[in-house]
Structure formats: C-alpha cells, structure tokens
C-alpha cells in the first residue's frame, strides 16, 4: 500500500512540473505519465526542410480532426524552412516559438502551455499539442472533433409552436445555439473546468449589463468549491451547487431548449452549460418559473394565460386530490351531499381495506407503471403505461380490492401531474402527495390544512442563490407590487415593458418599449380625443 501511495505521489510531482527546454526530457516524462494509454498518438519527428528542428506531437485518436492535423500542422512543419536562430537559449526559444506559431502553423486557435499538466489535460480534451526542442513551452492547437449526435427536437419540453431544436452533448454546439439567438457582445461566456479527474468543461454564460454581480460572484465561488472525481452530467453539478438539500423542490431550473435559455439570459439570469450533457442549468429560479413553457410567448396571451391557469390547477390537484378524498371519506362525510355519500358507500361495498390503504395501493401501482414506462424502450413504454393502467385498475375493481371512485381519483391525479411542464417540479409534487395522504389519514381535514401550512412555510423559507423562491416576477423596486404581467397570467407582450426582478437594479426597463414613450403615447391619444370632441 505504501509503494502504491509513493507511486501516485511521484506521478503528481511529475505532472505538476514545468516543461523543459530539452525535448528528450519532456518526451520521457510524457511517456511515463501516459503509459498504457494506447489511444494517445505520439510522434517524434524532425521539422523544417533543413531537418534542423526536433519536434514532438501528440493527440487523442478519435477526439481530433486527423485530416486537419496532417494538412495544417504536419505538412507545413515538414515542408517549410525553419532558420537557425542565433543567440542565447532564451532568445533562440523566443524566436523559434514565434516563428513556428506565426509563420509555419496554419491555425488561428493556438495557446501557450507551460506545464506537463496543461499538456496532458489539453491532449485528453481533444486538442493537439506540439513540443519543440529548445522551447520550454508547448503549443496547444485546437482540433477537437467529439463523437456526438446532431441537433434534434426536445423530447421532454415539447412545444406546439416555436423553434424545435434542442441541446446536444457537445458544449460548443450548445453555446453556438444560444449565441445564434443573442447576437450581442454583452453576452459573456466564461470557460471553467469541473471534476478532479473528468476535467469537464463548463461554460458560464450571462448578460454583462443585466446580471446581478453579487449572484454571479456567488455562483463562481460555488463552482470553485466543487470537488468531485467526475462531473458526468449537469444534474451532478446541480446537486453540488445547491446548499439546501433538505427539500424536494428544484432550486435550479434545467432545460433542453435554446430559446428558453436565451429568454432567461435576457432576464438577467445565469446559464451553466456542461459538456456531455443535453440540458443546461438556469439560475436563480423561482417557484413560478417552472410553470412557464416556451410556447407561452409564441401564442396569443389569452391562450397562454388559460394554459397557465390549467397548469397551476393541475399542480394543486396532483398534490391534494387523493389526500382530500381520504380526509372526507374517512372523517368528514357530512361535508358531501347525501346522494354523493350514498354513491361512495355503494362503490365501497365489499372492499376489505380502509380508504387510506386503498388509495396507497393504487397510487403505488400507478407509480410502478410510470417507472416501467420510462425504462422500457421506445413506444413500448407508453403502451405499457396506458394499457397497464387500464388493465390493473379494472382488474383491481373486479377483484374487490379497490373501488371505482379511487381509480378515478388516482387516474385524475396522474393526468394532472403530467400537465406540469417541468419534470423536476412534477416529481416534487408526486413525493409531496404521499405526505398529504399521511396527514389526512391521521387528522382528516385538519391534517390536510396543516400539511398545506407546512408546505407554504417551507416554500417561503427557500432561496435560490439569494433570491426568494416565492418571489413575484414583477414588482415596483422596494415599494409596492405591480400588477402581475407574467405570473399566473401572461398578459400581452407590449405591456411587459419591465424585466423581472432577476435583473440588476437600473436595467429593468426594456429598451424596446420605454416607459416615457408609453406615457407620451397615452397622453397623445387623449389629446387627439379631446381635439376630436371639440370639433
């Protein structure tokens, strides 16, 4: 065990060392670090038509554009004449490095590397590294060509109207999809690395004139504190960034849609794009941002407002409908009309289980069917979910295990949970549903309303990077709340002349419709009406 620890300690010392002017020493150390890495292509050759400069090139097979390496790197190095520079070692190094990078290499994206760790990291990231004899620094040449799928439609956030493209697993593709929509130099993209071993690329994107600097600084500090072997998806990064882990509600919004991401950036929010992940993170987030769909802004405001009301109603039903039925059927049957009570009693004749156990059996059965439908491949999953639900429900009623009323309640609850446009928020409601059922089974309607009180207090205590989780999307700065324009309803676009409170102070007025212009327009219309009446 001690020999193993000494080996890793020695490797860390080697990889953190600086490059040497002696090419043979650099080659020896690199060969030791990349030993048994057979996917790394390493080639030592003599450069220049006079064969007077020794060089060493290395890249990862399968992650680089090999045609570009041969045409734009190897061919110029082998064919062009490289002069013999005179002077001391430092001046020769400066002239040789400058000549090769400016006169020989036919590439624009070059970077200077000073340590062995930088060399290994760039090679494993898909870039090509060139080392020259007499130079204590290497040349990183961008040559990434990751195997990835093309841009496809979003399968989780389906929209009837609007763009159909979605993010892929390629980070640069994803940032390009966002940049395509916001052609503004104030859109900043900071490149970071997360994961001690995976070295996953993460892009931090924000609008420089709209973002709150304290939130941006907080997010950068949290990213620097992330310490884990590997970040393989944005979901892992999301869990490491959120400090309040004792909640089922998501405090960071994730999306597959570039248009939704661009809209969030224009509101002053911050976006994290993680390599190898087809979803990006939007932060901070509020409770109500999870009920907004992309096509809400592409259709008329009446239809969008109606759809939002349906979503809030569906969320309400998915949480409390089974619990309300348990409370009323078990404790407070007097609140129902006599005909409905008799109907419930007739439906429950012969049922051997109490109401709460009856509801739990069906809820767990539907949750199992939902999970099975997700895991099964292709269209077979949807078929199993629908057909299985019908078969199981009908069989349970025929066997006298559950009543028809419970099947209706559970089915409506399942349909309502699918109406929430964000999967993470819908999952929180599914978990919360069992808490409500438990409280209603203990104390009836008193427990039901106590559960609501606990839920509201919990939501009011949550924050997302310093922003209240239940904040309104529109209010007057520091004084009274303004009439909601993009909250439970989505009013006409021309009325939304103010950005949400995510935006920093002093930048909340949209340039497209200034407030003064709106007031002048109203005054002008009134003036015209008065002139018309006088005539």
Coordinates of C-alpha atoms in Angstrom, one line a residue:
X1 CA 0.0 0.0 0.0
X2 CA 2.9 2.4 0.8
X3 CA 4.6 1.7 -2.5
X4 CA 1.3 2.4 -4.3
X5 CA 0.9 5.8 -2.4
X6 CA 4.6 6.7 -3.2
X7 CA 3.9 5.9 -6.9
X8 CA 0.9 8.2 -7.1
X9 CA 2.7 10.9 -5.1
X10 CA 5.6 10.7 -7.6
X11 CA 3.3 10.9 -10.5
X12 CA 1.6 14.1 -9.1
X13 CA 5.0 15.7 -8.7
X14 CA 5.9 14.8 -12.4
X15 CA 2.7 16.1 -13.9
X16 CA 2.7 19.4 -12.0
X17 CA 6.3 20.1 -13.1
X18 CA 7.2 22.7 -15.8
X19 CA 8.3 21.9 -19.3
X20 CA 12.0 21.7 -20.0
X21 CA 13.9 23.1 -23.0
X22 CA 15.2 19.6 -23.5
X23 CA 12.8 17.8 -25.8
X24 CA 14.1 14.3 -24.8
X25 CA 13.3 15.0 -21.1
X26 CA 9.8 16.2 -21.9
X27 CA 9.2 13.1 -24.0
X28 CA 10.4 10.8 -21.2
X29 CA 8.1 12.4 -18.7
X30 CA 5.1 12.4 -21.0
X31 CA 5.7 8.7 -21.9
X32 CA 5.7 7.9 -18.2
X33 CA 2.5 9.8 -17.5
X34 CA 0.6 8.4 -20.5
X35 CA 1.9 4.9 -20.2
X36 CA -0.5 2.2 -21.4
X37 CA -2.8 4.9 -22.9
X38 CA -2.9 3.3 -26.4
X39 CA -5.5 5.8 -27.7
X40 CA -2.9 8.6 -27.5
X41 CA -1.0 9.1 -30.7
X42 CA 2.6 10.3 -30.1
X43 CA 5.1 11.0 -32.9
X44 CA 8.6 12.4 -32.7
X45 CA 10.0 13.9 -36.0
X46 CA 12.5 16.3 -37.4
X47 CA 10.9 19.6 -38.7
X48 CA 11.9 22.0 -41.4
X49 CA 13.2 21.4 -44.9
X50 CA 16.7 21.6 -43.4
X51 CA 15.8 19.0 -40.8
X52 CA 17.3 21.2 -38.1
X53 CA 14.4 21.3 -35.5
X54 CA 13.3 18.3 -33.5
X55 CA 9.6 18.2 -32.7
X56 CA 7.1 16.0 -30.9
X57 CA 3.3 15.9 -31.5
X58 CA 0.6 14.1 -29.6
X59 CA -3.2 13.9 -29.7
X60 CA -6.0 11.5 -28.8
X61 CA -7.2 9.2 -31.5
X62 CA -11.0 9.6 -32.0
X63 CA -11.2 13.0 -30.5
X64 CA -9.3 15.0 -33.1
X65 CA -9.6 16.0 -36.7
X66 CA -6.8 13.9 -38.2
X67 CA -7.1 15.4 -41.7
X68 CA -6.6 18.9 -40.2
X69 CA -3.5 17.7 -38.3
X70 CA -1.9 16.3 -41.4
X71 CA -2.8 19.3 -43.7
X72 CA -2.4 22.3 -41.3
X73 CA 0.3 21.1 -38.8
X74 CA 2.5 18.3 -40.1
X75 CA 2.7 19.3 -43.7
X76 CA 3.9 22.9 -43.1
X77 CA 6.3 21.7 -40.4
X78 CA 7.9 19.2 -42.7
X79 CA 8.0 21.3 -45.8
X80 CA 8.8 24.9 -44.7
X81 CA 12.3 26.1 -44.0
X82 CA 13.0 27.0 -40.3
X83 CA 16.0 29.2 -40.0
X84 CA 18.8 28.5 -37.4
X85 CA 18.4 31.2 -34.8
X86 CA 21.5 32.6 -33.1
X87 CA 22.0 33.9 -29.6
X88 CA 21.5 32.6 -26.1
X89 CA 18.9 29.9 -25.2
X90 CA 16.2 32.4 -24.1
X91 CA 16.4 34.5 -27.3
X92 CA 16.5 31.4 -29.5
X93 CA 13.5 30.0 -27.7
X94 CA 11.5 33.2 -28.2
X95 CA 12.4 33.5 -31.9
X96 CA 11.8 29.8 -32.7
X97 CA 8.4 29.7 -30.9
X98 CA 7.3 32.9 -32.5
X99 CA 8.3 31.8 -36.0
X100 CA 6.6 28.4 -35.8
X101 CA 3.3 29.8 -34.3
X102 CA 3.2 32.9 -36.7
X103 CA 4.8 31.7 -39.9
X104 CA 4.5 27.9 -40.1
X105 CA 1.3 26.7 -38.4
X106 CA -1.8 27.3 -40.5
X107 CA -4.1 27.6 -37.5
X108 CA -5.7 30.5 -35.7
X109 CA -6.7 28.9 -32.4
X110 CA -3.3 28.5 -30.6
X111 CA -2.5 28.6 -26.9
X112 CA 0.8 28.6 -24.9
X113 CA 1.3 25.7 -22.5
X114 CA 3.9 25.8 -19.7
X115 CA 3.4 22.7 -17.6
X116 CA 3.1 19.0 -18.2
X117 CA -0.3 19.0 -16.5
X118 CA -1.5 21.5 -19.1
X119 CA -0.2 19.3 -21.9
X120 CA -1.9 16.2 -20.6
X121 CA -5.2 18.0 -19.9
X122 CA -5.3 19.5 -23.4
X123 CA -4.5 16.2 -25.1
X124 CA -7.2 14.3 -23.2
X125 CA -9.6 17.2 -24.0
X126 CA -9.2 16.5 -27.8
X127 CA -6.6 19.1 -28.7
X128 CA -3.2 18.6 -30.3
X129 CA 0.0 19.6 -28.6
X130 CA 3.3 20.4 -30.3
X131 CA 6.6 20.5 -28.4
X132 CA 9.8 21.9 -29.9
X133 CA 13.4 21.2 -28.9
X134 CA 14.8 24.3 -27.2
X135 CA 11.4 25.6 -26.1
X136 CA 10.3 25.3 -22.5
X137 CA 6.6 25.7 -23.6
X138 CA 4.3 23.8 -25.8
X139 CA 1.7 24.9 -28.5
X140 CA -1.9 23.8 -28.0
X141 CA -3.7 23.6 -31.3
X142 CA -7.5 23.4 -31.3
X143 CA -8.5 20.2 -33.1
X144 CA -11.5 18.9 -31.2
X145 CA -13.9 16.5 -33.0
X146 CA -16.1 14.8 -30.5
X147 CA -18.4 12.0 -31.5
X148 CA -21.9 13.4 -30.9
X149 CA -25.4 13.3 -32.3
X150 CA -26.8 16.1 -34.3
X151 CA -29.3 18.8 -33.2
X152 CA -32.7 17.2 -32.6
X153 CA -36.1 18.1 -31.3
X154 CA -36.7 18.4 -27.5
X155 CA -38.3 15.2 -26.2
X156 CA -39.2 16.5 -22.7
X157 CA -40.3 20.1 -23.3
X158 CA -42.5 19.6 -26.4
X159 CA -43.9 22.9 -27.8
X160 CA -46.7 23.3 -30.3
X161 CA -45.2 26.5 -31.7
X162 CA -41.7 27.9 -31.8
X163 CA -38.2 26.5 -32.5
X164 CA -37.8 22.7 -32.5
X165 CA -34.1 22.4 -31.9
X166 CA -32.6 21.2 -28.6
X167 CA -29.3 21.0 -27.0
X168 CA -26.8 18.1 -27.6
X169 CA -24.0 16.6 -25.6
X170 CA -21.4 18.9 -27.3
X171 CA -20.7 22.0 -25.3
X172 CA -19.6 24.1 -28.2
X173 CA -22.7 23.2 -30.2
X174 CA -24.9 24.3 -27.2
X175 CA -23.1 27.7 -26.8
X176 CA -23.5 28.3 -30.5
X177 CA -27.2 27.6 -30.4
X178 CA -27.5 30.3 -27.7
X179 CA -25.2 32.8 -29.4
X180 CA -27.2 32.3 -32.6
X181 CA -30.2 33.8 -30.8
X182 CA -28.4 36.6 -28.9
X183 CA -26.0 38.5 -31.2
X184 CA -24.8 40.8 -28.5
X185 CA -21.2 41.4 -27.4
X186 CA -22.5 41.8 -23.8
X187 CA -23.3 38.1 -23.8
X188 CA -20.3 36.7 -21.9
X189 CA -19.0 33.1 -21.9
X190 CA -16.6 32.1 -19.2
X191 CA -14.8 28.7 -19.6
X192 CA -14.4 26.7 -16.4
X193 CA -13.3 23.2 -15.6
X194 CA -15.1 20.9 -13.0
X195 CA -14.1 17.5 -11.8
X196 CA -10.7 16.4 -10.4
X197 CA -10.4 13.6 -12.9
X198 CA -13.0 14.1 -15.6
X199 CA -11.9 17.7 -16.2
X200 CA -15.4 18.5 -17.6
X201 CA -15.7 21.8 -19.5
X202 CA -18.4 24.1 -18.1
X203 CA -19.4 27.4 -19.7
X204 CA -20.8 30.2 -17.5
X205 CA -23.0 32.5 -19.6
X206 CA -24.6 35.8 -18.7
X207 CA -25.5 39.2 -20.0
X208 CA -22.9 41.6 -18.6
X209 CA -25.2 44.6 -18.3
X210 CA -28.2 42.7 -16.9
X211 CA -26.8 40.2 -14.4
X212 CA -26.6 40.9 -10.6
X213 CA -22.9 40.9 -9.8
X214 CA -23.3 39.5 -6.3
X215 CA -25.2 36.5 -7.6
X216 CA -22.6 36.0 -10.3
X217 CA -19.8 36.1 -7.8
X218 CA -21.6 33.6 -5.5
X219 CA -22.1 31.2 -8.4
X220 CA -18.4 31.5 -9.4
X221 CA -17.3 30.8 -5.8
X222 CA -19.6 27.7 -5.5
X223 CA -18.1 26.4 -8.8
X224 CA -14.6 26.8 -7.5
X225 CA -15.6 24.9 -4.4
X226 CA -16.9 21.9 -6.3
X227 CA -14.6 19.0 -5.5
X228 CA -15.5 15.6 -7.0
X229 CA -13.8 13.0 -9.1
X230 CA -16.0 13.3 -12.1
X231 CA -18.9 15.6 -13.3
X232 CA -20.6 13.5 -15.9
X233 CA -23.8 15.5 -16.3
X234 CA -25.3 18.8 -15.4
X235 CA -27.6 17.0 -12.9
X236 CA -24.5 16.2 -10.7
X237 CA -23.4 19.8 -10.9
X238 CA -26.9 21.0 -9.9
X239 CA -26.8 18.9 -6.7
X240 CA -23.4 20.2 -5.8
X241 CA -24.3 23.8 -6.3
X242 CA -27.5 23.8 -4.2
X243 CA -26.8 24.1 -0.5
X244 CA -30.3 23.5 0.8
X245 CA -30.6 19.7 0.1
X246 CA -33.5 19.2 2.6
X247 CA -36.2 19.9 0.0
X248 CA -37.8 18.1 -2.8
X249 CA -38.3 21.3 -4.9
X250 CA -35.7 22.1 -7.5
X251 CA -33.8 25.4 -6.8
X252 CA -32.1 25.4 -10.2
X253 CA -34.1 25.2 -13.5
X254 CA -32.9 22.8 -16.3
X255 CA -34.0 22.9 -19.9
X256 CA -33.3 21.3 -23.3
X257 CA -34.5 24.4 -25.3
X258 CA -32.1 27.1 -26.6
X259 CA -34.9 29.6 -26.9
X260 CA -35.9 29.2 -23.3
X261 CA -32.3 29.6 -22.3
X262 CA -31.9 32.8 -24.4
X263 CA -35.0 34.2 -22.8
X264 CA -33.6 33.6 -19.3
X265 CA -30.4 35.3 -20.2
X266 CA -32.3 38.4 -21.4
X267 CA -34.0 38.5 -17.9
X268 CA -30.6 38.8 -16.2
X269 CA -30.3 35.1 -15.2
X270 CA -27.2 33.0 -15.4
X271 CA -26.8 29.8 -17.5
X272 CA -24.4 26.9 -16.9
X273 CA -23.6 24.7 -20.0
X274 CA -22.0 21.4 -19.1
X275 CA -20.1 19.3 -21.6
X276 CA -21.6 15.8 -22.3
X277 CA -25.0 17.0 -21.1
X278 CA -28.0 17.8 -23.3
X279 CA -29.5 20.0 -20.7
X280 CA -28.3 23.4 -19.4
X281 CA -28.9 24.9 -15.9
X282 CA -30.7 28.3 -15.4
X283 CA -30.2 30.1 -12.1
X284 CA -31.5 31.5 -10.0
X285 CA -35.0 30.1 -10.2
X286 CA -38.3 30.8 -8.6
X287 CA -41.3 28.5 -7.9
X288 CA -43.3 30.1 -10.7
X289 CA -40.6 29.9 -13.4
X290 CA -41.2 26.1 -13.5
X291 CA -44.8 26.7 -14.7
X292 CA -43.7 28.8 -17.8
X293 CA -43.5 27.0 -21.1
X294 CA -41.6 28.2 -24.1
X295 CA -44.6 28.5 -26.4
X296 CA -46.4 30.7 -23.9
X297 CA -44.7 33.6 -25.6
X298 CA -45.3 32.5 -29.1
X299 CA -49.1 32.3 -28.9
X300 CA -51.8 34.8 -28.0
X301 CA -51.9 36.0 -24.4
X302 CA -55.5 34.6 -23.9
X303 CA -54.5 31.1 -24.8
X304 CA -51.2 31.3 -22.8
X305 CA -53.0 32.6 -19.7
X306 CA -55.6 29.8 -19.9
X307 CA -52.8 27.2 -20.2
X308 CA -51.0 28.6 -17.2
X309 CA -54.2 28.5 -15.1
X310 CA -54.6 24.9 -16.1
X311 CA -51.0 24.1 -15.0
X312 CA -51.5 25.6 -11.6
X313 CA -54.8 23.8 -11.1
X314 CA -53.2 20.6 -12.3
X315 CA -50.3 21.0 -9.7
X316 CA -52.9 21.7 -7.0
X317 CA -54.8 18.5 -7.9
X318 CA -51.7 16.3 -8.2
X319 CA -50.8 17.2 -4.6
X320 CA -54.1 17.3 -2.7
X321 CA -56.8 15.4 -4.6
X322 CA -56.1 11.9 -3.1
X323 CA -55.5 13.4 0.4
X324 CA -58.7 15.4 0.2
X325 CA -60.6 12.2 -0.7
X326 CA -59.1 10.3 2.2
X327 CA -59.9 13.1 4.6
X328 CA -63.5 13.4 3.5
X329 CA -64.3 9.7 3.1
X330 CA -62.7 8.7 6.4
X331 CA -63.5 11.6 8.7
X332 CA -65.9 14.3 7.3
X333 CA -68.5 12.6 5.1
X334 CA -71.0 15.3 6.4
X335 CA -69.5 17.9 4.0
X336 CA -70.7 15.9 1.0
X337 CA -74.3 15.9 -0.4
X338 CA -76.4 12.9 0.6
X339 CA -76.6 11.5 -2.9
X340 CA -72.8 11.6 -3.3
X341 CA -72.3 9.9 0.1
X342 CA -74.6 7.1 -0.9
X343 CA -72.8 6.7 -4.2
X344 CA -69.4 6.4 -2.3
X345 CA -70.9 3.9 0.1
X346 CA -72.3 1.8 -2.7
X347 CA -68.9 1.8 -4.5
X348 CA -67.1 0.7 -1.4
X349 CA -69.3 -2.2 -0.6
X350 CA -67.2 -5.4 -0.2
X351 CA -63.8 -3.5 -0.1
X352 CA -61.7 -5.1 2.7
X353 CA -59.3 -2.2 3.1
X354 CA -59.7 1.2 4.7
X355 CA -59.8 4.2 2.4
X356 CA -56.2 5.3 3.0
X357 CA -54.7 1.8 2.3
X358 CA -57.0 1.6 -0.8
X359 CA -55.6 4.9 -2.1
X360 CA -52.0 4.0 -1.3
X361 CA -52.3 0.6 -3.2
X362 CA -53.5 2.3 -6.4
X363 CA -51.0 5.2 -6.1
X364 CA -48.1 2.9 -5.7
X365 CA -49.4 0.7 -8.6
X366 CA -49.6 3.8 -10.9
X367 CA -46.1 4.9 -9.8
X368 CA -44.7 1.5 -10.7
X369 CA -46.4 1.6 -14.1
X370 CA -45.0 5.1 -14.7
X371 CA -41.5 4.0 -13.8
X372 CA -41.8 0.9 -16.0
X373 CA -43.0 3.0 -18.9
X374 CA -39.9 5.3 -18.6
X375 CA -37.5 2.4 -18.6
X376 CA -39.0 0.3 -21.4
X377 CA -37.6 1.2 -24.9
X378 CA -39.4 3.3 -27.5
X379 CA -43.1 3.4 -27.9
X380 CA -43.5 0.2 -25.9
X381 CA -43.1 2.2 -22.7
X382 CA -46.1 4.5 -23.5
X383 CA -48.2 1.4 -24.4
X384 CA -47.4 -0.3 -21.2
X385 CA -48.2 2.8 -19.2
X386 CA -51.7 3.3 -20.8
X387 CA -52.7 -0.3 -21.2
X388 CA -51.2 -1.5 -17.9
X389 CA -53.0 1.3 -16.1
X390 CA -56.4 0.3 -17.6
X391 CA -55.8 -3.4 -17.0
X392 CA -54.6 -3.0 -13.4
X393 CA -57.4 -0.6 -12.5
X394 CA -60.2 -2.7 -14.0
X395 CA -58.8 -5.9 -12.5
X396 CA -58.5 -4.3 -9.1
X397 CA -62.1 -3.2 -9.2
X398 CA -63.4 -6.5 -10.4
X399 CA -61.4 -8.3 -7.7
X400 CA -63.0 -6.1 -5.0
X401 CA -59.6 -4.7 -3.8
X402 CA -60.4 -1.0 -4.6
X403 CA -63.4 1.0 -5.5
X404 CA -64.2 2.7 -8.8
X405 CA -64.0 6.1 -7.0
X406 CA -60.4 5.5 -6.0
X407 CA -59.4 4.5 -9.6
X408 CA -61.0 7.8 -10.8
X409 CA -59.2 9.9 -8.1
X410 CA -55.8 8.2 -8.8
X411 CA -56.2 8.5 -12.6
X412 CA -57.0 12.2 -12.5
X413 CA -54.1 12.8 -10.1
X414 CA -51.7 11.1 -12.6
X415 CA -53.1 13.1 -15.5
X416 CA -52.7 16.3 -13.5
X417 CA -49.1 15.5 -12.7
X418 CA -48.2 15.2 -16.4
X419 CA -49.5 18.7 -17.0
X420 CA -46.7 20.3 -15.1
X421 CA -44.2 21.4 -17.8
X422 CA -41.1 20.7 -15.7
X423 CA -40.2 17.1 -14.8
X424 CA -38.3 18.0 -11.6
X425 CA -41.2 20.1 -10.3
X426 CA -43.7 17.3 -11.2
X427 CA -41.5 14.8 -9.3
X428 CA -41.6 17.1 -6.2
X429 CA -45.4 17.1 -6.3
X430 CA -45.5 13.3 -6.7
X431 CA -43.4 12.9 -3.5
X432 CA -45.4 15.6 -1.7
X433 CA -48.7 13.8 -2.5
X434 CA -47.8 10.9 -0.1
X435 CA -47.1 13.4 2.7
X436 CA -50.6 14.9 2.3
X437 CA -52.2 11.5 2.3
X438 CA -50.4 10.6 5.5
X439 CA -51.5 13.8 7.2
X440 CA -55.1 13.4 6.0
X441 CA -55.2 9.8 7.2
X442 CA -54.1 10.9 10.7
X443 CA -56.3 14.0 11.3
X444 CA -58.7 14.4 8.4
X445 CA -59.2 17.9 7.0
X446 CA -57.3 19.3 10.0
X447 CA -54.2 17.4 8.9
X448 CA -54.9 18.3 5.3
X449 CA -54.8 22.0 6.0
X450 CA -51.9 21.6 8.4
X451 CA -49.9 20.0 5.5
X452 CA -50.7 23.0 3.4
X453 CA -49.4 25.3 6.1
X454 CA -46.2 23.3 6.4
X455 CA -45.8 23.4 2.6
X456 CA -46.3 27.2 2.4
X457 CA -43.9 27.8 5.3
X458 CA -41.3 25.6 3.7
X459 CA -41.6 27.3 0.3
X460 CA -41.4 30.7 1.9
X461 CA -38.1 29.7 3.6
X462 CA -36.4 28.5 0.4
X463 CA -34.0 30.7 -1.5
X464 CA -32.3 30.3 -4.9
X465 CA -28.9 31.9 -4.8
X466 CA -30.1 34.7 -2.5
X467 CA -33.5 35.2 -4.3
X468 CA -36.7 34.3 -2.5
X469 CA -38.2 31.1 -4.0
X470 CA -41.8 32.5 -3.9
X471 CA -40.9 35.9 -5.3
X472 CA -43.2 37.6 -7.8
X473 CA -41.9 38.1 -11.3
X474 CA -42.9 41.8 -11.4
X475 CA -42.9 44.4 -8.6
X476 CA -42.0 48.0 -8.0
X477 CA -38.5 48.4 -6.6
X478 CA -38.6 48.4 -2.8
X479 CA -42.2 49.6 -2.6
X480 CA -45.5 48.0 -3.8
X481 CA -46.0 45.1 -6.0
X482 CA -47.1 45.9 -9.6
X483 CA -49.9 44.2 -11.3
X484 CA -48.8 40.7 -12.4
X485 CA -47.9 40.5 -16.0
X486 CA -46.0 37.3 -16.4
X487 CA -47.1 35.3 -13.3
X488 CA -50.3 33.3 -13.1
X489 CA -51.3 35.0 -16.3
X490 CA -49.3 36.1 -19.3
X491 CA -50.5 39.5 -20.4
X492 CA -49.9 40.9 -23.9
X493 CA -46.2 41.4 -24.8
X494 CA -46.5 45.1 -25.3
X495 CA -47.5 45.6 -21.7
X496 CA -44.4 43.8 -20.3
X497 CA -42.1 46.8 -20.6
X498 CA -40.2 45.8 -17.4
X499 CA -37.8 43.0 -16.9
X500 CA -38.2 40.5 -14.0
X501 CA -36.5 41.1 -10.6
X502 CA -33.7 38.8 -11.6
X503 CA -32.2 41.8 -13.5
X504 CA -29.9 44.1 -11.6
X505 CA -31.2 47.5 -10.5
X506 CA -31.1 50.2 -13.1
X507 CA -31.5 47.8 -16.0
X508 CA -35.1 46.6 -15.6
X509 CA -36.6 48.8 -18.2
X510 CA -36.7 47.2 -21.6
X511 CA -35.2 49.3 -24.4
X512 CA -37.9 48.2 -26.9
X513 CA -40.8 49.9 -25.0
X514 CA -39.5 52.7 -22.7
X515 CA -41.9 53.9 -20.0
X516 CA -41.8 57.6 -21.1
X517 CA -42.8 56.6 -24.6
X518 CA -45.8 54.6 -23.3
X519 CA -47.0 57.6 -21.2
X520 CA -46.5 60.0 -24.0
X521 CA -48.4 57.7 -26.3
X522 CA -51.4 57.7 -23.9
X523 CA -51.3 61.4 -23.5
X524 CA -51.2 61.8 -27.3
X525 CA -54.2 59.6 -27.7
X526 CA -56.1 61.6 -25.0
X527 CA -55.2 64.8 -26.7
X528 CA -56.4 63.6 -30.1
X529 CA -59.7 62.5 -28.5
X530 CA -60.2 65.9 -26.9
X531 CA -59.5 67.7 -30.2
X532 CA -62.0 65.5 -31.9
X533 CA -64.7 66.2 -29.3
X534 CA -64.1 70.0 -29.6
X535 CA -64.5 69.8 -33.4

